[in-house]
Coordinates of C-alpha atoms and ligand atoms in Angstrom, one line a residue:
M157 CA -11.1 28.5 -12.4
F158 CA -8.1 29.3 -10.3
E159 CA -5.4 31.6 -11.8
K160 CA -2.5 30.7 -9.3
I161 CA -1.9 27.6 -7.2
L162 CA 0.6 27.2 -4.5
I163 CA 2.1 23.6 -4.6
A164 CA 2.9 22.7 -1.0
N165 CA 5.2 19.9 -1.8
R166 CA 8.5 18.8 -3.5
G167 CA 10.1 16.3 -5.8
E168 CA 8.3 14.3 -8.5
I169 CA 4.8 15.0 -7.1
A170 CA 5.3 18.8 -7.2
L171 CA 6.2 18.4 -10.8
R172 CA 3.3 16.3 -11.6
I173 CA 1.0 19.0 -10.2
H174 CA 2.9 21.8 -11.9
R175 CA 2.4 20.0 -15.2
A176 CA -1.3 19.8 -14.8
C177 CA -1.6 23.4 -13.9
R178 CA 0.6 24.5 -16.9
E179 CA -1.7 22.6 -19.3
M180 CA -4.8 24.3 -17.6
G181 CA -3.2 27.9 -18.0
I182 CA -2.7 28.2 -14.2
H183 CA 0.3 29.8 -12.7
T184 CA 2.3 27.9 -10.1
V185 CA 4.2 28.8 -7.0
A186 CA 6.6 26.5 -5.5
I187 CA 7.8 26.4 -2.0
H188 CA 11.1 24.9 -0.8
S189 CA 13.4 24.5 2.0
T190 CA 17.0 25.8 1.9
A191 CA 18.1 22.2 0.9
D192 CA 15.9 22.3 -2.2
A193 CA 16.9 25.6 -3.8
D194 CA 18.2 23.9 -6.9
A195 CA 15.3 21.4 -7.0
M196 CA 13.5 20.9 -10.4
H197 CA 10.1 21.8 -8.9
V198 CA 11.6 25.3 -8.0
R199 CA 13.2 25.7 -11.5
L200 CA 9.9 25.0 -13.4
A201 CA 7.4 26.9 -11.2
D202 CA 6.5 30.5 -12.1
E203 CA 7.5 31.7 -8.8
S204 CA 9.1 30.3 -5.8
V205 CA 9.4 31.0 -2.0
C206 CA 11.9 29.6 0.4
I207 CA 10.0 28.6 3.5
G208 CA 12.7 27.4 6.0
P209 CA 15.6 25.3 6.7
P210 CA 16.0 21.5 5.6
A211 CA 14.1 19.7 8.3
A212 CA 10.6 19.1 7.0
R213 CA 9.1 20.2 10.4
D214 CA 10.6 23.6 9.8
S215 CA 9.6 23.9 6.1
Y216 CA 7.3 21.5 4.3
L217 CA 5.3 21.0 7.6
N218 CA 5.4 24.5 8.6
I219 CA 2.0 25.8 8.4
P220 CA 2.6 29.6 9.1
A221 CA 5.3 29.7 6.6
I222 CA 3.2 27.9 3.8
L223 CA 0.3 30.2 4.5
T224 CA 2.5 33.3 4.4
A225 CA 4.0 32.2 1.2
A226 CA 0.5 31.9 -0.2
A227 CA -0.5 35.2 0.9
I228 CA 2.5 37.1 -0.5
T229 CA 2.1 35.4 -3.9
G230 CA -1.5 36.1 -4.0
V231 CA -2.6 32.6 -4.8
D232 CA -6.2 31.3 -5.1
A233 CA -5.6 27.8 -3.9
I234 CA -3.2 25.3 -2.3
H235 CA -2.4 21.8 -3.6
P236 CA -0.9 19.8 -0.7
G237 CA 0.4 17.0 -2.9
I238 CA 1.1 13.6 -1.1
G239 CA 2.6 13.2 2.3
F240 CA 3.6 16.3 4.3
M241 CA 0.2 18.3 4.8
S242 CA -2.0 16.3 2.4
E243 CA -3.9 14.5 5.0
N244 CA -3.8 17.0 7.8
A245 CA -7.4 18.3 8.5
N246 CA -6.1 21.2 10.6
F247 CA -4.0 22.6 7.8
A248 CA -7.1 22.1 5.3
E249 CA -9.1 24.0 7.7
M250 CA -6.6 26.9 8.1
V251 CA -6.2 27.1 4.4
E252 CA -9.7 27.7 3.9
E253 CA -10.1 30.1 6.9
H254 CA -7.3 32.2 5.3
G255 CA -9.4 32.6 2.2
F256 CA -7.6 29.9 -0.1
A257 CA -9.2 27.0 -1.7
F258 CA -7.8 23.6 -0.4
I259 CA -7.4 21.2 -3.3
G260 CA -8.6 18.2 -1.5
P261 CA -11.6 17.0 0.5
T262 CA -13.3 19.1 3.3
P263 CA -11.5 19.0 6.7
E264 CA -14.5 17.0 8.0
H265 CA -13.8 14.1 5.5
I266 CA -10.0 14.2 6.0
R267 CA -10.5 14.0 9.8
M268 CA -13.2 11.2 9.5
M269 CA -11.0 9.0 7.3
G270 CA -7.8 9.8 9.1
D271 CA -9.2 8.1 12.2
K272 CA -9.3 4.5 11.0
V273 CA -11.8 3.4 13.6
T274 CA -14.4 6.0 12.5
A275 CA -13.5 5.5 8.8
K276 CA -14.4 1.7 9.2
K277 CA -17.5 2.4 11.0
T278 CA -18.6 5.0 8.4
V279 CA -18.0 2.8 5.3
K280 CA -19.4 -0.2 6.9
A281 CA -22.7 1.6 7.7
L282 CA -22.8 2.7 4.1
G283 CA -22.5 -1.1 2.9
L284 CA -18.8 -1.7 2.4
P285 CA -17.4 -5.0 3.6
T286 CA -14.6 -4.6 6.4
V287 CA -12.2 -7.0 8.0
P288 CA -13.8 -8.8 10.9
G289 CA -12.4 -7.5 14.2
S290 CA -13.1 -5.1 17.1
A291 CA -16.3 -2.9 16.8
G292 CA -14.1 0.2 17.6
A293 CA -11.1 1.1 19.7
V294 CA -9.7 -1.6 22.1
P295 CA -8.5 0.4 25.2
T296 CA -7.4 -2.5 27.5
L297 CA -5.4 -5.7 27.1
E298 CA -8.5 -7.6 28.7
E299 CA -10.7 -6.3 25.8
A300 CA -8.0 -7.2 23.4
R301 CA -8.1 -10.8 24.7
E302 CA -12.0 -10.9 24.3
V303 CA -11.8 -9.7 20.6
A304 CA -9.1 -12.0 19.8
K305 CA -11.1 -15.0 21.2
E306 CA -14.0 -14.0 18.9
T307 CA -12.2 -13.4 15.7
G308 CA -9.7 -16.1 16.2
Y309 CA -5.8 -16.0 16.0
P310 CA -3.8 -14.5 14.3
V311 CA -4.9 -11.1 14.9
L312 CA -3.4 -7.8 14.0
I313 CA -3.3 -4.7 16.3
K314 CA -3.5 -1.4 14.5
A315 CA -3.2 2.1 15.4
S316 CA -6.3 4.3 14.8
A317 CA -4.2 7.1 13.7
G318 CA -2.1 4.7 11.4
G319 CA -0.1 5.2 8.4
G320 CA 2.9 3.9 6.7
G321 CA 2.5 0.5 8.5
K322 CA 3.5 2.1 11.9
G323 CA 1.8 0.9 15.0
M324 CA 0.8 -2.4 13.4
K325 CA 1.6 -5.7 15.1
V326 CA 0.6 -9.4 14.6
A327 CA -0.2 -11.7 17.5
N328 CA -0.3 -15.4 16.3
S329 CA -1.5 -16.8 19.5
E330 CA -2.9 -15.8 23.0
G331 CA 0.9 -16.0 24.2
E332 CA 1.9 -13.3 21.9
L333 CA -1.0 -11.0 22.5
E334 CA 0.3 -9.0 25.4
E335 CA 3.6 -8.0 23.8
A336 CA 2.1 -7.2 20.5
Y337 CA -0.6 -5.1 22.1
K338 CA 1.9 -3.2 24.1
L339 CA 4.3 -2.8 21.1
A340 CA 1.5 -1.5 18.8
R341 CA 0.5 1.0 21.4
G342 CA 4.0 2.4 22.1
E343 CA 4.8 2.6 18.4
A344 CA 1.6 4.4 17.7
R345 CA 2.2 6.9 20.6
A346 CA 5.7 7.6 19.3
A347 CA 4.6 7.9 15.5
F348 CA 1.2 9.7 16.0
G349 CA 1.1 11.0 19.5
N350 CA -1.9 8.9 19.9
D351 CA -1.8 5.4 21.4
E352 CA -5.4 4.3 20.5
V353 CA -5.5 0.9 18.7
Y354 CA -8.2 -1.5 17.2
M355 CA -8.1 -5.1 16.1
E356 CA -8.6 -7.0 12.9
K357 CA -8.3 -10.7 11.9
Y358 CA -5.0 -11.1 10.3
L359 CA -5.7 -12.4 6.8
G360 CA -3.2 -15.0 5.6
R361 CA -2.6 -14.5 1.9
P362 CA -4.6 -11.4 0.7
R363 CA -3.9 -9.2 -2.3
H364 CA -4.0 -5.3 -1.7
I365 CA -6.5 -4.0 -4.1
E366 CA -7.4 -0.3 -4.2
V367 CA -10.1 1.6 -6.0
Q368 CA -9.3 5.1 -7.4
L369 CA -12.3 7.6 -6.9
I370 CA -13.3 11.2 -7.4
G371 CA -16.5 13.1 -6.3
D372 CA -17.5 16.6 -7.0
T373 CA -19.6 19.2 -5.3
H374 CA -22.6 18.4 -7.7
G375 CA -23.4 15.1 -6.3
N376 CA -21.4 13.0 -8.8
A377 CA -18.9 10.4 -8.1
V378 CA -17.0 7.9 -10.3
H379 CA -14.3 5.3 -10.1
F380 CA -11.2 4.8 -12.3
G381 CA -11.0 1.0 -11.8
E382 CA -8.6 -0.8 -9.4
R383 CA -4.9 -1.0 -8.8
D384 CA -3.1 -4.1 -7.3
C385 CA -0.5 -2.9 -4.9
S386 CA 0.4 -6.2 -3.3
L387 CA 4.1 -6.1 -3.9
Q388 CA 5.1 -4.4 -0.7
R389 CA 8.1 -4.3 1.6
R390 CA 7.4 -3.3 5.2
H391 CA 3.9 -2.1 4.2
Q392 CA 5.3 0.2 1.5
K393 CA 4.4 -0.4 -2.0
V394 CA 7.1 -1.2 -4.5
I395 CA 5.3 -2.1 -7.7
E396 CA 1.7 -1.5 -8.6
E397 CA -0.3 -2.5 -11.6
A398 CA -3.8 -1.9 -13.2
P399 CA -5.9 -3.8 -13.6
S400 CA -5.2 -6.3 -11.0
P401 CA -4.3 -9.7 -12.5
G402 CA -6.2 -11.4 -9.7
L403 CA -9.7 -9.9 -10.4
N404 CA -12.3 -10.8 -13.2
A405 CA -14.4 -8.4 -14.9
D406 CA -17.4 -8.8 -12.9
E407 CA -15.6 -8.5 -9.5
R408 CA -14.0 -5.2 -10.9
A409 CA -17.2 -3.6 -11.9
E410 CA -18.8 -4.6 -8.8
I411 CA -16.2 -3.2 -6.2
G412 CA -15.8 -0.1 -8.3
A413 CA -19.5 0.6 -8.3
I414 CA -20.0 0.0 -4.6
A415 CA -17.0 2.3 -3.7
A416 CA -18.2 5.1 -6.0
K417 CA -21.8 4.8 -4.5
V418 CA -20.1 5.2 -0.9
V419 CA -18.1 8.2 -2.0
R420 CA -21.4 9.8 -3.6
D421 CA -23.4 9.0 -0.3
M422 CA -20.7 10.7 1.7
G423 CA -20.8 13.8 -0.5
Y424 CA -17.1 13.5 -0.8
R425 CA -15.3 16.2 -2.8
G426 CA -11.9 15.4 -4.5
V427 CA -9.9 12.5 -5.3
G428 CA -9.6 9.5 -3.0
T429 CA -8.7 5.9 -2.7
M430 CA -10.4 3.1 -1.0
E431 CA -8.0 0.3 -0.1
F432 CA -9.2 -3.4 0.3
L433 CA -7.6 -6.5 1.1
Y434 CA -8.9 -9.3 -1.3
E435 CA -8.8 -12.9 -0.3
N436 CA -10.9 -16.0 -1.5
G437 CA -13.2 -13.8 -3.7
Q438 CA -14.1 -11.4 -0.8
F439 CA -13.1 -7.7 -0.5
Y440 CA -12.4 -6.3 3.0
F441 CA -12.2 -2.5 3.3
I442 CA -9.0 -1.5 5.3
E443 CA -8.7 2.3 4.8
M444 CA -9.4 5.4 2.7
N445 CA -6.7 7.8 1.6
T446 CA -8.2 11.3 1.2
R447 CA -5.5 12.6 -1.4
L448 CA -3.7 11.9 -4.6
Q449 CA -1.6 8.6 -4.3
I450 CA 1.7 8.0 -5.7
E451 CA 0.3 5.2 -7.9
H452 CA -2.5 7.4 -9.5
T453 CA -0.3 7.3 -12.7
I454 CA -1.3 3.7 -13.6
S455 CA -5.0 4.7 -13.5
E456 CA -4.2 7.5 -15.7
M457 CA -2.3 5.3 -18.2
I458 CA -5.3 2.8 -18.5
T459 CA -8.0 5.6 -18.9
G460 CA -6.1 8.4 -20.5
I461 CA -7.6 10.9 -18.0
D462 CA -5.5 13.5 -16.0
L463 CA -6.7 12.9 -12.5
V464 CA -4.8 15.9 -11.2
R465 CA -6.6 18.1 -13.6
E466 CA -9.9 16.5 -12.5
Q467 CA -8.9 17.1 -9.0
I468 CA -8.2 20.7 -9.5
R469 CA -11.5 21.2 -11.4
V470 CA -13.7 19.7 -8.7
A471 CA -11.7 21.8 -5.9
A472 CA -12.8 24.9 -8.2
G473 CA -16.4 23.8 -7.9
L474 CA -16.8 22.5 -11.4
P475 CA -18.6 19.2 -12.1
L476 CA -16.6 16.1 -13.1
S477 CA -15.8 16.0 -16.9
Y478 CA -16.6 12.3 -17.1
K479 CA -19.4 10.1 -16.5
Q480 CA -18.8 6.5 -15.4
E481 CA -19.8 5.1 -18.9
E482 CA -17.3 7.5 -20.5
I483 CA -14.2 6.1 -18.6
V484 CA -12.9 3.4 -20.8
F485 CA -10.1 1.0 -19.6
T486 CA -7.6 0.4 -22.2
G487 CA -4.7 -2.2 -21.9
H488 CA -2.5 -2.6 -18.7
A489 CA -0.1 -0.4 -16.8
I490 CA 2.7 -1.1 -14.2
E491 CA 4.6 1.4 -12.0
C492 CA 8.1 0.7 -10.5
R493 CA 8.9 3.0 -7.6
I494 CA 12.6 3.7 -7.8
N495 CA 14.3 4.7 -4.5
A496 CA 17.8 6.1 -3.9
E497 CA 18.6 3.1 -1.6
N498 CA 20.9 0.1 -1.6
P499 CA 18.9 -2.7 -3.5
E500 CA 19.9 -5.3 -0.9
T501 CA 20.1 -3.5 2.4
F502 CA 17.6 -0.7 1.7
L503 CA 19.9 1.9 3.3
P504 CA 19.2 5.4 1.9
S505 CA 21.9 6.6 -0.5
P506 CA 21.6 10.4 -0.9
G507 CA 24.2 12.0 -3.1
T508 CA 24.9 13.7 -6.4
I509 CA 23.6 12.2 -9.6
K510 CA 26.4 11.5 -12.1
G511 CA 24.7 10.5 -15.3
F512 CA 20.9 10.4 -15.9
H513 CA 19.2 8.7 -18.8
A514 CA 15.4 8.2 -18.6
P515 CA 13.9 5.4 -20.9
G516 CA 11.3 6.6 -23.4
G517 CA 9.3 5.4 -26.4
L518 CA 5.7 4.4 -26.9
G519 CA 3.9 3.9 -23.6
V520 CA 6.7 4.9 -21.3
R521 CA 6.5 7.6 -18.7
V522 CA 8.9 8.6 -16.1
D523 CA 7.9 11.0 -13.3
S524 CA 11.1 12.1 -11.7
A525 CA 12.5 15.5 -10.5
L526 CA 16.1 14.2 -11.1
Y527 CA 18.6 15.8 -13.4
D528 CA 22.3 15.1 -14.2
G529 CA 24.3 16.8 -11.4
Y530 CA 21.4 16.9 -9.0
K531 CA 22.2 16.6 -5.3
I532 CA 19.6 14.3 -3.6
P533 CA 19.3 15.8 0.0
P534 CA 19.3 13.4 3.0
Y535 CA 16.4 14.8 4.6
Y536 CA 13.3 13.5 2.6
D537 CA 11.7 10.5 1.2
S538 CA 14.1 8.2 -0.8
M539 CA 11.8 7.8 -3.8
I540 CA 13.5 9.5 -6.7
A541 CA 11.5 8.2 -9.8
K542 CA 8.4 6.4 -10.9
L543 CA 8.7 4.4 -14.0
V544 CA 5.2 3.9 -15.4
V545 CA 4.7 1.6 -18.5
H546 CA 1.5 1.2 -20.6
G547 CA 0.9 -1.8 -23.1
A548 CA -2.0 -3.0 -25.0
S549 CA -2.0 -6.2 -23.0
R550 CA -0.3 -7.4 -19.6
N551 CA 2.3 -9.2 -21.6
E552 CA 3.1 -6.4 -23.8
C553 CA 3.4 -4.0 -20.8
M554 CA 5.8 -6.5 -19.1
L555 CA 8.0 -6.6 -22.2
R556 CA 8.1 -2.9 -22.3
L557 CA 8.7 -2.7 -18.6
R558 CA 11.8 -5.0 -19.0
R559 CA 13.1 -3.0 -21.9
S560 CA 12.7 0.3 -20.0
L561 CA 14.4 -1.0 -16.9
E562 CA 17.3 -2.0 -19.1
E563 CA 17.5 1.5 -20.5
F564 CA 17.2 3.4 -17.3
V565 CA 20.5 4.8 -15.9
I566 CA 20.8 6.7 -12.6
G567 CA 24.5 7.1 -11.8
G568 CA 26.3 8.5 -8.7
V569 CA 23.9 6.8 -6.1
D570 CA 22.6 3.3 -5.3
T571 CA 19.1 2.9 -6.5
T572 CA 16.6 0.0 -6.4
L573 CA 16.6 -0.3 -10.2
P574 CA 18.4 -3.7 -9.9
L575 CA 15.8 -4.9 -7.4
H576 CA 13.0 -4.1 -10.0
R577 CA 14.8 -6.0 -12.8
R578 CA 15.0 -9.1 -10.4
I579 CA 11.4 -8.8 -9.4
I580 CA 9.8 -8.5 -12.9
S581 CA 11.8 -11.5 -14.3
Q582 CA 10.3 -13.9 -11.5
S583 CA 7.7 -16.4 -12.8
D584 CA 5.2 -15.5 -10.1
F585 CA 5.2 -11.9 -11.0
I586 CA 5.0 -12.8 -14.7
N587 CA 2.1 -14.9 -14.1
G588 CA 0.4 -12.5 -11.6
H589 CA 0.6 -15.0 -8.7
Y590 CA 1.6 -12.9 -5.7
D591 CA 0.0 -11.7 -2.6
I592 CA 0.9 -9.0 0.1
H593 CA 3.7 -11.3 1.5
W594 CA 5.3 -12.4 -1.8
L595 CA 7.9 -9.7 -1.9
E596 CA 9.1 -10.1 1.6
E597 CA 9.5 -13.9 1.1
F598 CA 11.3 -13.3 -2.2
L599 CA 13.7 -10.9 -0.3
G600 CA 14.1 -13.5 2.5
L601 CA 12.7 -11.2 5.1
Ligands
ADP748 P1 -1.2 1.9 6.9 O1 -2.2 3.1 6.9 O2 -0.3 2.0 8.0 O3 -0.5 1.7 5.6 P2 -3.1 -0.1 6.2 O4 -4.3 -0.5 7.0 O5 -3.4 0.6 4.9 O6 -2.2 0.7 7.2 O7 -2.4 -1.5 6.0 C1 -1.1 -1.5 5.4 C2 -0.7 -2.9 4.8 O8 -0.7 -3.9 6.1 C3 -1.8 -3.5 4.0 O9 -1.5 -3.3 2.6 C4 -1.6 -5.1 4.1 O10 -0.4 -5.5 3.6 C5 -1.4 -5.2 5.7 N1 -2.6 -5.4 6.4 C6 -3.4 -4.4 6.9 N2 -4.5 -5.0 7.5 C7 -4.4 -6.3 7.3 C8 -5.1 -7.4 7.9 N3 -6.3 -7.3 8.6 N4 -4.6 -8.8 7.5 C9 -3.3 -8.8 6.9 N5 -2.6 -7.8 6.4 C10 -3.1 -6.5 6.7

C-alpha cells in the first residue's frame, strides 16, 4: 500500500480524499495556489506545497509544478480528485513516467472515454444501448443534414471533446440546423480547442441515470447501483438521489449488471461512472466519466462503502474488497450541491464566511472545506458544500433533508440554500416526478 499520496486538488474533494488516506494510515501532501494558503485542505494535510499563483492554469493545472511537488515530498502516488487534472490522459501518463502511481484509470482508458465518439463506439460494441444518431464524427453541414433526416428532429449536436454541457446545441427543425451546427462547433473550439462534433436524437423527457462502477487489475468489476441526477441547470447537476425514484428493482439490477460487465470486458482499473438517459423504459448510454464524481457520496450512503478507499486500493494493485453480492443497498440518499451564488440570478458570490453552522444528527453528512472566517476566493468553482442525507426510506430521507436544510447556516455570502429549500418542497420532487428539464422549467428558464 502507498505510504504517501499527493492530492492534486482543492476544496471539499481534497478533504474527502485526505480523510480516506488518514483512515488508511497514508500520509497526505496538499498542493495549493497562493489564493488557497489558508484553505482547510492545506491545514489538514501532513505536508503542503505552494505550486503557483491563483489562476488555475498556473497552479492546479500546472503539470511541472505538480510533479515537482510530488518529487520533493517523495510521494508514491498522486490522486487527481475531480475536475482539474482528473481526466487529462497526458497528465496520467506523465505521472506514471515520473515513477508515481496515478490513482485513476490507465491513460489509454481516459483517452478512449474522453473522446465521446470513441467512447460511444466502444461501449456499443460491448453491448450497451446508445442514443440513436451519427455513427461517428460529423465533419460537414451536409452530413449533419443527412444524419438529421435519418434520426428525425429534434437533434442534438455535441462536441466530441465535450464536458460541462459545452458545445451542445439543439436543432428543432431543418431551419435551425445550420446555426446550431456552427454554434456547437464554435463553442467546442473555444472550450476544448477541438471542434469535432457528433449528433444524437434529442430525447424529449428523459431522466439522467448513472451507474457507479469500479474495476481492479485482477479482472473484477462491480457496480454500486445507480444515481438519479436529472435535476440539472445548464447541464450542471444540482440535486442527486440514489436509488432513482424512476426505476424498478429489475431495471436497476439489469443496467448495473450490464455496465459492470462492460467495465470488466474493458479491463478497466479504478472508479468510473456510466451515464445514461432513461426514457420510456429504455436506457441510452451518453458518456463515461473516468474519475470519482462529486455525487459518489450518495452511493456511499446507501452501501456503507468508502469508494475513495476502494479507489486507492485498486490503484495500489489490490483486488476489490467486495464481491457484487456483498454490496447491499440500504435505504435512500439525497445530495444537495450548495454553491456560493445568488439563488435567483446564479451570479457567483465569493467573500468571507461570517457564521457557519453545519447540520448534523443521524444520517447527515456535510462535505465542505468551509469554516467561519474563511475567504472564498473568486478564482474557482462556486460549489462550497455538499449536504448528503440518508434515510431508511425515501420519505424519511426527505424529512431529514428538509430539517437539515433548515439548520444549515452559511453567512456572509449568497448561497443556493434557499433554492434547495424551495425545490424539495415541490410536490413533483416529493413524488419523484421529474426529468432533465424539470428544474429549468421550475426556474422559468
Ligand atoms: P457533458 O459531458 O457536456 O456533461 P453529456 O453527454 O454528459 O455532456 O450530457 C449532459 C446533459 O445533456 C445530460 O445529462 C442531459 O441532460 C443532456 N443531454 C445529453 N444528450 C442528450 C440527448 N441525446 N437528448 C437529450 N438530452 C441530452
